[in-house]
mmCIF file of C-alpha atoms in Angstrom:
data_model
loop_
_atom_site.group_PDB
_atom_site.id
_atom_site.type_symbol
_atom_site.label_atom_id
_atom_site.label_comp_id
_atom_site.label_asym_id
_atom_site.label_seq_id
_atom_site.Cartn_x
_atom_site.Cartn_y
_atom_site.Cartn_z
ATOM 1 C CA UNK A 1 -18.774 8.731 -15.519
ATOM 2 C CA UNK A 2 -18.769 10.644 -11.841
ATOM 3 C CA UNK A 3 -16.343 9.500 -9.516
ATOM 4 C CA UNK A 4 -18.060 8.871 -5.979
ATOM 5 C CA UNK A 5 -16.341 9.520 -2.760
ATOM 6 C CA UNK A 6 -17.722 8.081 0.261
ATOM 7 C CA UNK A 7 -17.787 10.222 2.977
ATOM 8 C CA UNK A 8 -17.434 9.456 6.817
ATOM 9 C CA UNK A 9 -20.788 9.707 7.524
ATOM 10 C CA UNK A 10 -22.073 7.246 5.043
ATOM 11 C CA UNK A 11 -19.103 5.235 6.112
ATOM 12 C CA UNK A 12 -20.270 5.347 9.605
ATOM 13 C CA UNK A 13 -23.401 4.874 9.161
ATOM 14 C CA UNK A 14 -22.166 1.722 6.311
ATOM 15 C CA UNK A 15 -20.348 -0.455 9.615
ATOM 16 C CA UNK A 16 -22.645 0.284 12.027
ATOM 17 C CA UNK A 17 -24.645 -2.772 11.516
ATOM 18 C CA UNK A 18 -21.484 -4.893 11.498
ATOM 19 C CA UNK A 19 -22.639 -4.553 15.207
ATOM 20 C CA UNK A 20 -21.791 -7.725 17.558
ATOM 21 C CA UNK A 21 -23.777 -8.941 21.106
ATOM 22 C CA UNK A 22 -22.618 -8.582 24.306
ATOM 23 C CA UNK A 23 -22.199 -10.906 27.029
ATOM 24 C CA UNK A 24 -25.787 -10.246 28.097
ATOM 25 C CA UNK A 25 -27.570 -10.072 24.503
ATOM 26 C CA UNK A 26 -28.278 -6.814 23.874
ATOM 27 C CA UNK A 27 -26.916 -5.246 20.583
ATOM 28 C CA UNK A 28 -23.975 -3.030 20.776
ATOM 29 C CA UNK A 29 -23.113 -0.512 17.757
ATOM 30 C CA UNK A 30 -19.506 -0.964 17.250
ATOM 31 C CA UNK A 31 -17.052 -2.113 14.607
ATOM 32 C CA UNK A 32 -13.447 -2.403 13.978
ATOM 33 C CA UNK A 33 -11.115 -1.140 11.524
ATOM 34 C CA UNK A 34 -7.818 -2.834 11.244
ATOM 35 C CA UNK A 35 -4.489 -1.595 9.006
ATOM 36 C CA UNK A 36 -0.912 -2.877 8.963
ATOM 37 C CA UNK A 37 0.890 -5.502 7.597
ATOM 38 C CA UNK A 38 2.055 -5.261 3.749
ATOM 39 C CA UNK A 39 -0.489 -2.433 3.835
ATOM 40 C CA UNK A 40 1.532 0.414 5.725
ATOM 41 C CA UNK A 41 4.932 0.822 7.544
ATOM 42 C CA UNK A 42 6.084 3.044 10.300
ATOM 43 C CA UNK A 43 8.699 5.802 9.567
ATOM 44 C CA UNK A 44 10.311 6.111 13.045
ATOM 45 C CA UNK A 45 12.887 9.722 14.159
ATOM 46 C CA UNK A 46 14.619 9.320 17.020
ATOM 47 C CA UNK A 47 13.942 13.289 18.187
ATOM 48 C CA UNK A 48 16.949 13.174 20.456
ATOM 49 C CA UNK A 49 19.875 11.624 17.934
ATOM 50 C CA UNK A 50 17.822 12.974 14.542
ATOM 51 C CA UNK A 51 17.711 8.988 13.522
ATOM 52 C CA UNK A 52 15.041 8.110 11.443
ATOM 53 C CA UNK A 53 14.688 4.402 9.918
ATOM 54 C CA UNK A 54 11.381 2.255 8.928
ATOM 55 C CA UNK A 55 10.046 -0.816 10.154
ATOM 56 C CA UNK A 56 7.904 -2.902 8.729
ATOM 57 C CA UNK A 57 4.396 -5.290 9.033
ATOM 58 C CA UNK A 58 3.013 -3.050 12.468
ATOM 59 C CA UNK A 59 -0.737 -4.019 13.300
ATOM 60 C CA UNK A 60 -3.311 -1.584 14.030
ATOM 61 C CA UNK A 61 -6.464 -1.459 15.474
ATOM 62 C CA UNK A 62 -9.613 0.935 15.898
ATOM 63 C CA UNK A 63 -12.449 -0.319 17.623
ATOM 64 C CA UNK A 64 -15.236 2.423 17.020
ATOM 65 C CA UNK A 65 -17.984 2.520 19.522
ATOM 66 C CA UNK A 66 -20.454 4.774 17.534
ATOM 67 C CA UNK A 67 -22.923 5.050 20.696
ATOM 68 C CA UNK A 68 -20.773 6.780 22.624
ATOM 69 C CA UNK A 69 -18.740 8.415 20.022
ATOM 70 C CA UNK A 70 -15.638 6.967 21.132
ATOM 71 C CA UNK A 71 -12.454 5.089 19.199
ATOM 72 C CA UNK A 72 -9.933 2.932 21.503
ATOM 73 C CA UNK A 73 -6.645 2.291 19.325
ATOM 74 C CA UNK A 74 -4.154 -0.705 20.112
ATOM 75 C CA UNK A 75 -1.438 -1.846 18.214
ATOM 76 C CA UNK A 76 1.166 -4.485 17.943
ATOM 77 C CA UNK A 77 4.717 -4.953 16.429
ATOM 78 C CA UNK A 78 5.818 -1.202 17.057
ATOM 79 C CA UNK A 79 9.736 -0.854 17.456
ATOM 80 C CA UNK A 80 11.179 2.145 18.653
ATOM 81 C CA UNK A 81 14.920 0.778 17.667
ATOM 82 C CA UNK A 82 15.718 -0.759 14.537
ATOM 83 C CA UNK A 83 16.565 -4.333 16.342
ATOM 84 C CA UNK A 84 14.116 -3.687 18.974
ATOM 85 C CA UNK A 85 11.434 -6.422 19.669
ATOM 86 C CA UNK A 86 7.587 -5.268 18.835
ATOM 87 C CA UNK A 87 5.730 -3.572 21.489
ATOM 88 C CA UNK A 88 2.187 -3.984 21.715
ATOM 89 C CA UNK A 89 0.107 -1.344 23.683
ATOM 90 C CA UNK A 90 -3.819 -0.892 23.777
ATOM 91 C CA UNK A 91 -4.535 3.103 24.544
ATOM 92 C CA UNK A 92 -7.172 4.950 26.697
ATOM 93 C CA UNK A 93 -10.744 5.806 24.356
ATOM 94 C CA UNK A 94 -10.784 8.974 22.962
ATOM 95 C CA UNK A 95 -13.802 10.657 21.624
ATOM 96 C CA UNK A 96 -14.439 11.069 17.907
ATOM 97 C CA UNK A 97 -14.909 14.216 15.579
ATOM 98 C CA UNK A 98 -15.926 14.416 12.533
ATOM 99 C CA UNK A 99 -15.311 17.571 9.739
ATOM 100 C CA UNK A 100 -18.043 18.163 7.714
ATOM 101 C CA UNK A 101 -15.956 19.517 5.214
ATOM 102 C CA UNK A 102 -13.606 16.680 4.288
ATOM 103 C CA UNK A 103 -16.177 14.019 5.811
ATOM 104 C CA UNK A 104 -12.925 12.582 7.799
ATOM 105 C CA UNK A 105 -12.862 11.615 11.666
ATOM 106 C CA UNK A 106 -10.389 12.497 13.643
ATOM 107 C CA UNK A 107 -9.605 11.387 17.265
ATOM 108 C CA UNK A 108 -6.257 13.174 18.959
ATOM 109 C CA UNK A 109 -5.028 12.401 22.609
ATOM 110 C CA UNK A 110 -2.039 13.635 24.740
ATOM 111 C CA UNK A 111 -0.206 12.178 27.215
ATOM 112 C CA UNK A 112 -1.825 9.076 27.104
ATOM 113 C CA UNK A 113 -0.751 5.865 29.270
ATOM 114 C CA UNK A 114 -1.271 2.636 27.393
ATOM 115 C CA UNK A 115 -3.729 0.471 29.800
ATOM 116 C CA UNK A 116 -1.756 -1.833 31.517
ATOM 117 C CA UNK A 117 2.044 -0.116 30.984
ATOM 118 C CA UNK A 118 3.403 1.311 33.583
ATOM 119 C CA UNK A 119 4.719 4.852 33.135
ATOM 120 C CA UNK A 120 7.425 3.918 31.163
ATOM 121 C CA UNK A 121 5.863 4.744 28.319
ATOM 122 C CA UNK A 122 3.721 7.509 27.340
ATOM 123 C CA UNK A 123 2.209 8.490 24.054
ATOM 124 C CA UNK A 124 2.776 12.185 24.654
ATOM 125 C CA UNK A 125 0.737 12.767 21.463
ATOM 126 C CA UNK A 126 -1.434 10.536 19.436
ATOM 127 C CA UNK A 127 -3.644 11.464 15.868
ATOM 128 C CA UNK A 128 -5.596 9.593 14.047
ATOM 129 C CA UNK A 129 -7.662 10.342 11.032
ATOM 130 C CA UNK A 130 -9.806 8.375 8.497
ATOM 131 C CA UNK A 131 -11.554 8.948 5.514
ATOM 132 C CA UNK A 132 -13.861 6.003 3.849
ATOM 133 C CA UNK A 133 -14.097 6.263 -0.033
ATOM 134 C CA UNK A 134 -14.767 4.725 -2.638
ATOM 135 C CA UNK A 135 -14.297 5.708 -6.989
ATOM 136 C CA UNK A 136 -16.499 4.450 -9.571
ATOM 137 C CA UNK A 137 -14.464 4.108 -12.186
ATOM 138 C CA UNK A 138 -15.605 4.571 -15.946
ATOM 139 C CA UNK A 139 -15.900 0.857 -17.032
ATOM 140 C CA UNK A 140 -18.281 0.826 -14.007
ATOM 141 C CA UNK A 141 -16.120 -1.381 -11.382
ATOM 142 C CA UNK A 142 -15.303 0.388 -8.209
ATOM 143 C CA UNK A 143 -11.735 1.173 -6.237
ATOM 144 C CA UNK A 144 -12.367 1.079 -2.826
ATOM 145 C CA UNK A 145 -9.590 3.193 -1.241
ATOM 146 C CA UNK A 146 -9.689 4.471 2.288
ATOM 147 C CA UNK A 147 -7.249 7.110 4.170
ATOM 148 C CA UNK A 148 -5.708 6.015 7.103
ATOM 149 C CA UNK A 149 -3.197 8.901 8.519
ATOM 150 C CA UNK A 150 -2.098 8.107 11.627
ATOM 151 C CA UNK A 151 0.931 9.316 13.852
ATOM 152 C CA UNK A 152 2.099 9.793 17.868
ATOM 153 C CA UNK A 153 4.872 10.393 19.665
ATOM 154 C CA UNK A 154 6.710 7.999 22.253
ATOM 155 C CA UNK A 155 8.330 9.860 25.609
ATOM 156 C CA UNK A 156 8.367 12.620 23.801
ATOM 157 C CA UNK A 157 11.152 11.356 21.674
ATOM 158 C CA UNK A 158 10.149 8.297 19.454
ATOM 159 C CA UNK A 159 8.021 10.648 16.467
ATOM 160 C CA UNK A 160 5.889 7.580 14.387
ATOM 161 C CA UNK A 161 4.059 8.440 10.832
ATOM 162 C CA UNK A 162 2.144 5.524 9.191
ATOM 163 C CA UNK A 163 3.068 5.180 5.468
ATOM 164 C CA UNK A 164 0.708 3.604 3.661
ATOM 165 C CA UNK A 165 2.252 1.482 0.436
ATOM 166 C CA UNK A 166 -0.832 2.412 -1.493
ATOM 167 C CA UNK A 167 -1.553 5.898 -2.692
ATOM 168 C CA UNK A 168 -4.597 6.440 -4.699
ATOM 169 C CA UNK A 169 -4.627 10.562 -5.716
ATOM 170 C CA UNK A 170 -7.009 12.652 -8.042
ATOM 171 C CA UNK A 171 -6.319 15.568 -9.602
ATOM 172 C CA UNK A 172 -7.207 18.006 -12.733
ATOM 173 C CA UNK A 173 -5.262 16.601 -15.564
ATOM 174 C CA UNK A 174 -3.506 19.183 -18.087
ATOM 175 C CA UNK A 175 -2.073 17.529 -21.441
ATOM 176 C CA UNK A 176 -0.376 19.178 -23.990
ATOM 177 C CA UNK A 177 0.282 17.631 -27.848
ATOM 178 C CA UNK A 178 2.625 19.512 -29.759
ATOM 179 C CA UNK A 179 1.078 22.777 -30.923
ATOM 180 C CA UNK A 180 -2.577 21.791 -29.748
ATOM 181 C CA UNK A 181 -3.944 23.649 -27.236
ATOM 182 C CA UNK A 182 -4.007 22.084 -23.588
ATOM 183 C CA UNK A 183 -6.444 19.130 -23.182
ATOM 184 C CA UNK A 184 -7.907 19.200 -19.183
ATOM 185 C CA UNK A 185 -9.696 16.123 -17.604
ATOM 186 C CA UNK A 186 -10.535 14.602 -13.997
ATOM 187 C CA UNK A 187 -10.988 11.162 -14.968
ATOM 188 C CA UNK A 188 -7.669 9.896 -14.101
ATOM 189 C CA UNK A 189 -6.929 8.176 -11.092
ATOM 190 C CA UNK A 190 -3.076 7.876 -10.497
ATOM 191 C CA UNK A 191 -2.037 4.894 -8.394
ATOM 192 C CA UNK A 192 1.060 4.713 -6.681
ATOM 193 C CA UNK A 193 2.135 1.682 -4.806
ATOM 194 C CA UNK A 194 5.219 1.174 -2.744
ATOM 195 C CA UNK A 195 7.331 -2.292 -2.069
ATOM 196 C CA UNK A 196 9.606 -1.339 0.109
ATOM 197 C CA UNK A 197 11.650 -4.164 -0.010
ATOM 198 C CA UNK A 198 13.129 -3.190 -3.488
ATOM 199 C CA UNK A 199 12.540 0.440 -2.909
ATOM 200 C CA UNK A 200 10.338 0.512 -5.935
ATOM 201 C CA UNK A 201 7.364 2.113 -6.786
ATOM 202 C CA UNK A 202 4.555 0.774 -9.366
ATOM 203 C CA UNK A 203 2.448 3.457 -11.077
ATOM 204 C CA UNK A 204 -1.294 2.600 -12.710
ATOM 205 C CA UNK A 205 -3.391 5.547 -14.187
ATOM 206 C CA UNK A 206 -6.901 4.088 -14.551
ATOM 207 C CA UNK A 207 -9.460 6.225 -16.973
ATOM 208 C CA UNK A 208 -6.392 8.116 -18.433
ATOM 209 C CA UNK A 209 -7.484 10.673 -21.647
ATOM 210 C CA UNK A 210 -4.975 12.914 -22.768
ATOM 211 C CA UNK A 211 -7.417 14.579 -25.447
ATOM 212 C CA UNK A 212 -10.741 15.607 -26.665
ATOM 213 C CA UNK A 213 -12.673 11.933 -27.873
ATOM 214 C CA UNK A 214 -9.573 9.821 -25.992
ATOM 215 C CA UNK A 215 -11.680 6.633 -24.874
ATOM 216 C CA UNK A 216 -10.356 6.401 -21.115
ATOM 217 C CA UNK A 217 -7.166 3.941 -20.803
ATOM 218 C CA UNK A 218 -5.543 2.211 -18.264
ATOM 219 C CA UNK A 219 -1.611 1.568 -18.120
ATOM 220 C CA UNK A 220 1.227 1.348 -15.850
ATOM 221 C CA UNK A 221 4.835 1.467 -15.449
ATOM 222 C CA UNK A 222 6.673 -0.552 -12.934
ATOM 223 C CA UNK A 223 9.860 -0.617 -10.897
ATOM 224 C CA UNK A 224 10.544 3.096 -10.417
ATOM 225 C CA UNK A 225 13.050 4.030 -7.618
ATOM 226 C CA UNK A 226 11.542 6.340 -4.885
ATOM 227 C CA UNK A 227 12.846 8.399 -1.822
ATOM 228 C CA UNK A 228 11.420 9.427 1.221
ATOM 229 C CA UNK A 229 12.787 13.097 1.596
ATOM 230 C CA UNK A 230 13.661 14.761 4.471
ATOM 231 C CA UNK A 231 10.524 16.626 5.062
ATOM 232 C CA UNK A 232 8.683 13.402 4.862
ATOM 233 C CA UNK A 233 7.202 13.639 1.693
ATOM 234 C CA UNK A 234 7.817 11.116 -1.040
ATOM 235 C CA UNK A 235 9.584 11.143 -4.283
ATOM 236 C CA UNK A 236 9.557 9.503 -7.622
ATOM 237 C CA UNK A 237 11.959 10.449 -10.546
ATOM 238 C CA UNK A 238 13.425 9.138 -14.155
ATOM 239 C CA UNK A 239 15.502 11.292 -16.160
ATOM 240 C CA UNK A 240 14.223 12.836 -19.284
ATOM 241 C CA UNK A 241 15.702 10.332 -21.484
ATOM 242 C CA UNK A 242 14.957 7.052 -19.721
ATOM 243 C CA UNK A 243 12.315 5.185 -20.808
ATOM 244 C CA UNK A 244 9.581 3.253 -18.593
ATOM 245 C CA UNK A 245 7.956 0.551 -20.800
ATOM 246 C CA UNK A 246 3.929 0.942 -20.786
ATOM 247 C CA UNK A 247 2.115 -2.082 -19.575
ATOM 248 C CA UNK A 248 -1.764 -3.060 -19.696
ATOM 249 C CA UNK A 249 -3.828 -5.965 -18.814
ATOM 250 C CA UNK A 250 -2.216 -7.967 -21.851
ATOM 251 C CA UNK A 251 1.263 -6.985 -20.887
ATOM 252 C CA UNK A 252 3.793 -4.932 -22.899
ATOM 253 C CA UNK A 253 2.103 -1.947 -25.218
ATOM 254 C CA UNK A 254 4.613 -2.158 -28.300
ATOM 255 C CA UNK A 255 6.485 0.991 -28.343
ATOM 256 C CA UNK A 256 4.615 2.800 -25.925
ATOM 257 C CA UNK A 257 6.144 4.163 -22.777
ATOM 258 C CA UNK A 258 6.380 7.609 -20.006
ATOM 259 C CA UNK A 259 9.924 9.113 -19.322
ATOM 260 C CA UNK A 260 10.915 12.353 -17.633
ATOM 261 C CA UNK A 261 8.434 11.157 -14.633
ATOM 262 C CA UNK A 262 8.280 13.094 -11.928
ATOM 263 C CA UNK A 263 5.829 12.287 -8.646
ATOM 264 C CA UNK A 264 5.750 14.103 -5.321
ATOM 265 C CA UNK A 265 3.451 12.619 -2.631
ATOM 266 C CA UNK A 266 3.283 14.992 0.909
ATOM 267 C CA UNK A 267 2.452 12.511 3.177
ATOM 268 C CA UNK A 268 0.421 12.242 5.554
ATOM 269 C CA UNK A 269 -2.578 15.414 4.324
ATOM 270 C CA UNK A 270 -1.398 14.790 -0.084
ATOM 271 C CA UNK A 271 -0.998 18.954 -0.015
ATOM 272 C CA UNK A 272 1.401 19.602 -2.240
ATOM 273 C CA UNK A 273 1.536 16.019 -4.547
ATOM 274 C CA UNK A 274 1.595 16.127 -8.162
ATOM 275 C CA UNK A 275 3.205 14.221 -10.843
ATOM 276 C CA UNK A 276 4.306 14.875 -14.275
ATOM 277 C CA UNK A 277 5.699 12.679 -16.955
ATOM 278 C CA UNK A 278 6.223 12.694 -21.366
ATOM 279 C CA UNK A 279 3.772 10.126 -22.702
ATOM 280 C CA UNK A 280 4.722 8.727 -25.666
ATOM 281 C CA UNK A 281 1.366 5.906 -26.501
ATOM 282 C CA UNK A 282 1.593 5.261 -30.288
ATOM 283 C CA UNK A 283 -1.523 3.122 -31.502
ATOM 284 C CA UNK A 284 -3.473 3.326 -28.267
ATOM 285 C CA UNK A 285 -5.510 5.737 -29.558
ATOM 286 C CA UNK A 286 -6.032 5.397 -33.500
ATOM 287 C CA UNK A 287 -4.218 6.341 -36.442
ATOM 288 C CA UNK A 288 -6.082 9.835 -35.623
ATOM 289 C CA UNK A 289 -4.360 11.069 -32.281
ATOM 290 C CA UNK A 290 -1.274 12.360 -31.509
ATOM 291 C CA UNK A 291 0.980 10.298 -30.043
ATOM 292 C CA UNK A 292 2.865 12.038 -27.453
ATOM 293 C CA UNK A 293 1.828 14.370 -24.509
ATOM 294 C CA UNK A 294 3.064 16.090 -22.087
ATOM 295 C CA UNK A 295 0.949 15.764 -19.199
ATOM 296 C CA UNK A 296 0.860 17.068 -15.711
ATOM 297 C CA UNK A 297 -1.529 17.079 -12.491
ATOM 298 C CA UNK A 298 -1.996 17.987 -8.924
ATOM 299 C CA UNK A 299 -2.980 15.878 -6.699
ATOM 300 C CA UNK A 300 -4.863 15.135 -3.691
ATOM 301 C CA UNK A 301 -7.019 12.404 -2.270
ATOM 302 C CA UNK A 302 -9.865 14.170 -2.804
ATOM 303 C CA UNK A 303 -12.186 14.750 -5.713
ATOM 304 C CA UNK A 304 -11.732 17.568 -8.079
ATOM 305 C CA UNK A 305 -14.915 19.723 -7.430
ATOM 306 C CA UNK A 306 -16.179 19.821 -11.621
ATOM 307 C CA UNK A 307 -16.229 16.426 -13.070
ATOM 308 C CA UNK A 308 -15.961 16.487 -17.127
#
């Protein structure tokens, strides 16, 4: 069943009647997206010391006035120092693009002076971009998964990138059985989500096949350890012979588990991710299949452009 992305013109077009009245009655076409909390965290270099350390639960805010094509970003709870107290700063509007090609908008400022702050701070640069989507999965139930990427820079020194703790990624999946020949798919949606208290990482494939008349499956692994690199991108990794008990909606799969995983995640444009792993998923497909695979995909947030 065809995946569906929702592009920023539908999306648009979707909260645009979550419109709201103004003081004298007449109708005005704006909404508001908010993001933060358990749902992101800010990854915070110090550009003049080469510090870098994350801080957690900021608040976000986008209120999109679609008449005039304009966004106006505040936030709350951003900390520039590691025991700093949360600053809270509501920025000038800036006007809205949108990119036909990758139906995201985009709004980008420079030098901007938070209304109300003195010059003491300046967001010397600020991005934001979003992309509304949705996947039908193949049981019929939807994921609704939007892309927030967001990041500025402070005085020209404090460099921000919003992390979200939720990536959902698609990708052309290659599987390999033991002298079969290679078994391709873009079903699978790999979900990666971060708790960054334990510095774990929980991975769910949802409409996983691995070969030709595989009914679609959907499993997980928990608890693996992850790194943020030092280009910013993310990393998940088990050794070849450690392995990651399979779980499904009834709990433990007897027997049944990935090792030798392997997950990058570029953050914030997913260029670059992919994952690989050994599946090993005895009974979950009949007596008839194989039981182990050796599967690998590349990855991006956007849909593969042939569906099978």
């Amino acid at each position: 069943m065809k995946k569906i992305i929702l592009s920023a013109a539908i999306a648009l077009s979707a909260l645009a009647f979550t419109s709201c009245l103004s003081s004298s009655g007449e109708s005005k076409n704006e909404a508001t997206i908010t993001y933060g909390g358990s749902l992101c965290f800010n990854r915070v270099t110090d550009l003049q010391t080469g510090e870098t350390f994350n801080t957690s639960d900021p608040q976000y805010s986008f209120l999109l006035d679609y008449t005039n094509q304009l966004v106006t970003p505040s936030m709350t709870n951003l900390k520039l120092a590691e025991d700093a107290s949360g600053l809270s700063f509501k920025l000038p509007s800036l006007k809205v693009n949108l990119n036909s090609q990758d139906y995201s908008y985009t709004v980008n400022g420079i030098d901007l002076i938070p209304e109300g702050a003195s010059q003491q701070y300046v967001f010397s640069t600020f991005s934001f971009k979003a992309i509304d989507r949705a996947f039908r999965t193949n049981s019929g139930t939807y994921i609704y998964s939007p892309v927030y990427d967001i990041s500025y820079t402070v005085n020209g020194r404090y460099s921000v990138t919003v992390y979200p703790t939720r990536y959902d990624l698609l990708g052309t999946t290659t599987s390999n059985a033991d002298g079969k020949d290679p078994y391709t798919s873009t079903k699978p949606i790999y979900s990666i989500t971060l708790d960054t208290s334990k510095k774990t990482a929980n991975l769910t494939l949802t409409d996983a096949v691995f070969a030709s008349g595989h009914t679609t499956m959907k499993f997980g692994v928990k608890d693996l350890p992850y790194e943020i690199m030092s280009d910013g991108s993310i990393e998940i990794k088990t050794p070849a012979d450690e392995k990651s008990q399979i779980v499904d909606t009834a709990g433990d799969v007897k027997n049944a588990y990935l090792s030798g995983i392997t997950i990058h995640i570029s953050v914030p444009t997913s260029r670059g991710s992919y994952i690989s792993f050994h599946a090993n998923i005895p009974g979950m497909q009949g007596s008839a299949s194989d039981d182990e695979y050796d599967v690998r995909a590349n990855l991006s947030y956007y849909i593969p452009t042939t569906e099978d």
